[in-house]
């Protein structure tokens, strides 16, 4: 017996669960990015050169690690 077509607005439960997981992960990522941007702007506003250098160094090391892995 063939599977009946779904009605408009109806989705499969597995697909909606997967979509909600993706939405939650993206929400957490957006919040983390917001905190990082807030921290960078606050450091620039306060003109703390040691923290700016530390933050920049951490991002440089992460970027270098990604570059070495993908190379």
CSV table of N, CA, C and O in Angstrom, one decimal:
chain,number,residue,atom,x,y,z
A,1,UNK,N,0.8,-1.2,0.0
A,1,UNK,CA,0.0,0.0,0.0
A,1,UNK,C,0.9,1.2,0.0
A,1,UNK,O,1.8,1.4,0.8
A,2,UNK,N,0.7,2.2,-0.9
A,2,UNK,CA,1.5,3.4,-1.0
A,2,UNK,C,1.3,4.3,0.2
A,2,UNK,O,0.2,4.3,0.8
A,3,UNK,N,2.3,5.0,0.5
A,3,UNK,CA,2.3,6.0,1.6
A,3,UNK,C,1.4,7.2,1.2
A,3,UNK,O,1.6,7.7,0.1
A,4,UNK,N,0.5,7.6,2.0
A,4,UNK,CA,-0.3,8.8,1.6
A,4,UNK,C,0.5,10.0,1.6
A,4,UNK,O,1.4,10.2,2.4
A,5,UNK,N,0.2,10.9,0.8
A,5,UNK,CA,0.9,12.2,0.7
A,5,UNK,C,0.5,13.0,2.0
A,5,UNK,O,-0.6,12.9,2.4
A,6,UNK,N,1.4,13.8,2.4
A,6,UNK,CA,1.1,14.6,3.7
A,6,UNK,C,0.3,15.8,3.3
A,6,UNK,O,0.4,16.3,2.2
A,7,UNK,N,-0.4,16.2,4.2
A,7,UNK,CA,-1.3,17.4,4.0
A,7,UNK,C,-0.4,18.7,4.2
A,7,UNK,O,0.6,18.6,4.9
A,8,UNK,N,-0.8,19.8,3.6
A,8,UNK,CA,0.0,21.0,3.8
A,8,UNK,C,0.1,21.4,5.3
A,8,UNK,O,-0.9,21.3,6.0
A,9,UNK,N,1.3,21.7,5.7
A,9,UNK,CA,1.5,22.1,7.1
A,9,UNK,C,1.9,20.9,8.0
A,9,UNK,O,2.3,21.1,9.1
A,10,UNK,N,1.7,19.7,7.5
A,10,UNK,CA,2.1,18.5,8.2
A,10,UNK,C,3.5,18.1,7.9
A,10,UNK,O,3.8,18.0,6.7
A,11,UNK,N,4.3,17.8,8.9
A,11,UNK,CA,5.6,17.3,8.6
A,11,UNK,C,5.8,15.9,9.4
A,11,UNK,O,5.0,15.6,10.3
A,12,UNK,N,6.8,15.3,9.0
A,12,UNK,CA,7.2,14.0,9.6
A,12,UNK,C,7.8,14.3,11.0
A,12,UNK,O,8.5,15.3,11.1
A,13,UNK,N,7.5,13.5,12.0
A,13,UNK,CA,8.0,13.8,13.4
A,13,UNK,C,9.5,13.8,13.4
A,13,UNK,O,10.1,14.6,14.1
A,14,UNK,N,10.2,12.9,12.7
A,14,UNK,CA,11.6,12.9,12.7
A,14,UNK,C,12.2,14.2,12.1
A,14,UNK,O,13.2,14.7,12.6
A,15,UNK,N,11.7,14.6,11.0
A,15,UNK,CA,12.2,15.8,10.4
A,15,UNK,C,12.0,17.0,11.3
A,15,UNK,O,12.9,17.9,11.4
A,16,UNK,N,10.9,17.1,12.0
A,16,UNK,CA,10.7,18.3,12.9
A,16,UNK,C,11.6,18.2,14.1
A,16,UNK,O,12.1,19.3,14.5
A,17,UNK,N,11.9,17.0,14.6
A,17,UNK,CA,12.9,16.9,15.7
A,17,UNK,C,14.3,17.3,15.2
A,17,UNK,O,15.0,18.0,15.9
A,18,UNK,N,14.6,16.9,14.0
A,18,UNK,CA,16.0,17.2,13.5
A,18,UNK,C,16.1,18.7,13.3
A,18,UNK,O,17.1,19.3,13.6
A,19,UNK,N,15.0,19.3,12.8
A,19,UNK,CA,15.0,20.8,12.6
A,19,UNK,C,15.1,21.5,13.9
A,19,UNK,O,15.8,22.6,14.0
A,20,UNK,N,14.4,21.0,14.9
A,20,UNK,CA,14.5,21.7,16.2
A,20,UNK,C,15.9,21.6,16.8
A,20,UNK,O,16.4,22.5,17.5
A,21,UNK,N,16.6,20.5,16.6
A,21,UNK,CA,17.9,20.3,17.1
A,21,UNK,C,18.9,21.3,16.4
A,21,UNK,O,19.7,22.0,17.0
A,22,UNK,N,18.7,21.4,15.1
A,22,UNK,CA,19.5,22.3,14.3
A,22,UNK,C,19.3,23.8,14.8
A,22,UNK,O,20.2,24.6,14.9
A,23,UNK,N,18.0,24.1,15.0
A,23,UNK,CA,17.7,25.5,15.4
A,23,UNK,C,18.3,25.8,16.8
A,23,UNK,O,18.8,26.9,17.0
A,24,UNK,N,18.3,24.8,17.7
A,24,UNK,CA,18.9,25.0,19.0
A,24,UNK,C,20.4,25.2,18.9
A,24,UNK,O,21.0,26.0,19.6
A,25,UNK,N,21.0,24.4,18.1
A,25,UNK,CA,22.5,24.5,17.9
A,25,UNK,C,22.8,25.9,17.3
A,25,UNK,O,23.8,26.5,17.8
A,26,UNK,N,22.1,26.3,16.3
A,26,UNK,CA,22.3,27.6,15.7
A,26,UNK,C,22.1,28.7,16.7
A,26,UNK,O,22.8,29.7,16.7
A,27,UNK,N,21.1,28.6,17.6
A,27,UNK,CA,20.8,29.6,18.6
A,27,UNK,C,22.0,29.7,19.6
A,27,UNK,O,22.4,30.8,20.0
A,28,UNK,N,22.5,28.6,20.0
A,28,UNK,CA,23.7,28.6,20.9
A,28,UNK,C,24.9,29.2,20.3
A,28,UNK,O,25.6,30.0,20.9
A,29,UNK,N,25.1,28.9,19.0
A,29,UNK,CA,26.2,29.5,18.2
A,29,UNK,C,26.0,31.0,18.1
A,29,UNK,O,27.0,31.7,18.2
A,30,UNK,N,24.8,31.4,17.8
A,30,UNK,CA,24.6,32.9,17.7
A,30,UNK,C,24.8,33.6,19.0
A,30,UNK,O,25.4,34.7,19.0
A,31,UNK,N,24.4,33.0,20.1
A,31,UNK,CA,24.6,33.6,21.4
A,31,UNK,C,26.1,33.7,21.7
A,31,UNK,O,26.6,34.7,22.2
A,32,UNK,N,26.9,32.6,21.4
A,32,UNK,CA,28.3,32.6,21.7
A,32,UNK,C,29.0,33.7,20.8
A,32,UNK,O,29.9,34.4,21.3
A,33,UNK,N,28.6,33.8,19.6
A,33,UNK,CA,29.2,34.8,18.7
A,33,UNK,C,28.9,36.2,19.2
A,33,UNK,O,29.7,37.1,19.2
A,34,UNK,N,27.7,36.4,19.7
A,34,UNK,CA,27.3,37.7,20.3
A,34,UNK,C,28.2,38.0,21.5
A,34,UNK,O,28.6,39.2,21.6
A,35,UNK,N,28.4,37.0,22.4
A,35,UNK,CA,29.3,37.3,23.5
A,35,UNK,C,30.7,37.6,23.1
A,35,UNK,O,31.4,38.4,23.7
A,36,UNK,N,31.2,36.9,22.1
A,36,UNK,CA,32.6,37.2,21.6
A,36,UNK,C,32.7,38.6,21.0
A,36,UNK,O,33.6,39.3,21.3
A,37,UNK,N,31.7,39.0,20.2
A,37,UNK,CA,31.7,40.3,19.6
A,37,UNK,C,31.6,41.4,20.7
A,37,UNK,O,32.3,42.4,20.7
A,38,UNK,N,30.7,41.1,21.7
A,38,UNK,CA,30.6,42.0,22.8
A,38,UNK,C,31.9,42.2,23.6
A,38,UNK,O,32.4,43.3,23.9
A,39,UNK,N,32.6,41.1,23.8
A,39,UNK,CA,33.9,41.1,24.5
A,39,UNK,C,34.9,41.9,23.7
A,39,UNK,O,35.7,42.7,24.3
A,40,UNK,N,35.0,41.7,22.4
A,40,UNK,CA,36.0,42.4,21.6
A,40,UNK,C,35.7,43.9,21.6
A,40,UNK,O,36.6,44.7,21.8
A,41,UNK,N,34.5,44.2,21.4
A,41,UNK,CA,34.1,45.7,21.4
A,41,UNK,C,34.4,46.3,22.8
A,41,UNK,O,34.8,47.5,22.9
A,42,UNK,N,34.1,45.6,23.9
A,42,UNK,CA,34.4,46.1,25.2
A,42,UNK,C,35.9,46.3,25.4
A,42,UNK,O,36.3,47.3,26.0
A,43,UNK,N,36.7,45.4,25.0
A,43,UNK,CA,38.1,45.5,25.1
A,43,UNK,C,38.7,46.7,24.3
A,43,UNK,O,39.5,47.4,24.8
A,44,UNK,N,38.1,46.9,23.1
A,44,UNK,CA,38.6,48.0,22.3
A,44,UNK,C,38.1,49.3,22.9
A,44,UNK,O,38.9,50.3,23.0
A,45,UNK,N,36.9,49.3,23.5
A,45,UNK,CA,36.4,50.5,24.1
A,45,UNK,C,37.3,50.9,25.4
A,45,UNK,O,37.6,52.1,25.6
A,46,UNK,N,37.7,49.9,26.1
A,46,UNK,CA,38.5,50.2,27.3
A,46,UNK,C,39.9,50.3,27.0
A,46,UNK,O,40.7,50.7,27.9
A,47,UNK,N,40.3,50.0,25.8
A,47,UNK,CA,41.7,50.2,25.3
A,47,UNK,C,42.7,49.4,26.2
A,47,UNK,O,43.7,50.0,26.7
A,48,UNK,N,42.4,48.2,26.4
A,48,UNK,CA,43.3,47.3,27.2
A,48,UNK,C,44.2,46.5,26.2
A,48,UNK,O,43.7,45.5,25.7
A,49,UNK,N,45.4,47.0,26.0
A,49,UNK,CA,46.2,46.3,24.9
A,49,UNK,C,46.6,44.9,25.2
A,49,UNK,O,46.7,44.1,24.3
A,50,UNK,N,46.8,44.6,26.5
A,50,UNK,CA,47.1,43.2,26.8
A,50,UNK,C,46.0,42.2,26.5
A,50,UNK,O,46.2,41.1,25.9
A,51,UNK,N,44.8,42.6,26.8
A,51,UNK,CA,43.6,41.7,26.5
A,51,UNK,C,43.4,41.6,25.0
A,51,UNK,O,43.0,40.6,24.5
A,52,UNK,N,43.5,42.7,24.3
A,52,UNK,CA,43.3,42.7,22.9
A,52,UNK,C,44.4,41.8,22.2
A,52,UNK,O,44.0,41.0,21.3
A,53,UNK,N,45.6,41.9,22.7
A,53,UNK,CA,46.7,41.0,22.1
A,53,UNK,C,46.4,39.6,22.5
A,53,UNK,O,46.6,38.7,21.6
A,54,UNK,N,45.9,39.3,23.7
A,54,UNK,CA,45.6,37.9,24.1
A,54,UNK,C,44.5,37.4,23.2
A,54,UNK,O,44.5,36.3,22.7
A,55,UNK,N,43.4,38.2,23.1
A,55,UNK,CA,42.3,37.8,22.3
A,55,UNK,C,42.7,37.5,20.8
A,55,UNK,O,42.3,36.5,20.2
A,56,UNK,N,43.5,38.5,20.3
A,56,UNK,CA,44.0,38.3,18.9
A,56,UNK,C,44.9,37.1,18.7
A,56,UNK,O,44.8,36.4,17.7
A,57,UNK,N,45.7,36.9,19.8
A,57,UNK,CA,46.6,35.7,19.7
A,57,UNK,C,45.8,34.4,19.7
A,57,UNK,O,46.2,33.4,19.0
A,58,UNK,N,44.8,34.3,20.5
A,58,UNK,CA,44.0,33.1,20.6
A,58,UNK,C,43.3,32.9,19.2
A,58,UNK,O,43.4,31.7,18.7
A,59,UNK,N,42.8,33.9,18.6
A,59,UNK,CA,42.2,33.7,17.3
A,59,UNK,C,43.2,33.4,16.2
A,59,UNK,O,43.0,32.6,15.3
A,60,UNK,N,44.4,34.0,16.3
A,60,UNK,CA,45.5,33.6,15.4
A,60,UNK,C,45.9,32.2,15.5
A,60,UNK,O,46.1,31.5,14.5
A,61,UNK,N,46.0,31.7,16.8
A,61,UNK,CA,46.3,30.3,17.0
A,61,UNK,C,45.3,29.3,16.4
A,61,UNK,O,45.6,28.3,15.9
A,62,UNK,N,44.0,29.7,16.7
A,62,UNK,CA,42.9,28.9,16.2
A,62,UNK,C,42.9,28.9,14.6
A,62,UNK,O,42.8,27.8,14.0
A,63,UNK,N,43.1,30.0,14.0
A,63,UNK,CA,43.2,30.1,12.6
A,63,UNK,C,44.4,29.3,12.0
A,63,UNK,O,44.3,28.6,11.0
A,64,UNK,N,45.5,29.4,12.7
A,64,UNK,CA,46.7,28.7,12.3
A,64,UNK,C,46.5,27.2,12.4
A,64,UNK,O,46.8,26.4,11.5
A,65,UNK,N,45.8,26.7,13.4
A,65,UNK,CA,45.5,25.3,13.6
A,65,UNK,C,44.6,24.8,12.5
A,65,UNK,O,44.8,23.7,11.9
A,66,UNK,N,43.5,25.6,12.2
A,66,UNK,CA,42.6,25.2,11.1
A,66,UNK,C,43.3,25.2,9.8
A,66,UNK,O,43.2,24.2,9.0
A,67,UNK,N,44.2,26.2,9.6
A,67,UNK,CA,44.9,26.2,8.3
A,67,UNK,C,45.9,25.0,8.2
A,67,UNK,O,46.0,24.4,7.1
A,68,UNK,N,46.5,24.6,9.2
A,68,UNK,CA,47.4,23.5,9.2
A,68,UNK,C,46.6,22.2,9.0
A,68,UNK,O,47.1,21.2,8.3
A,69,UNK,N,45.5,22.1,9.6
A,69,UNK,CA,44.7,20.9,9.4
A,69,UNK,C,44.1,20.7,8.0
A,69,UNK,O,44.1,19.6,7.5
A,70,UNK,N,43.7,21.8,7.4
A,70,UNK,CA,43.1,21.8,6.1
A,70,UNK,C,44.2,21.8,5.0
A,70,UNK,O,43.9,21.5,3.8
A,71,UNK,N,45.4,22.0,5.3
A,71,UNK,CA,46.5,22.1,4.3
A,71,UNK,C,46.9,20.7,3.9
A,71,UNK,O,46.8,19.8,3.6
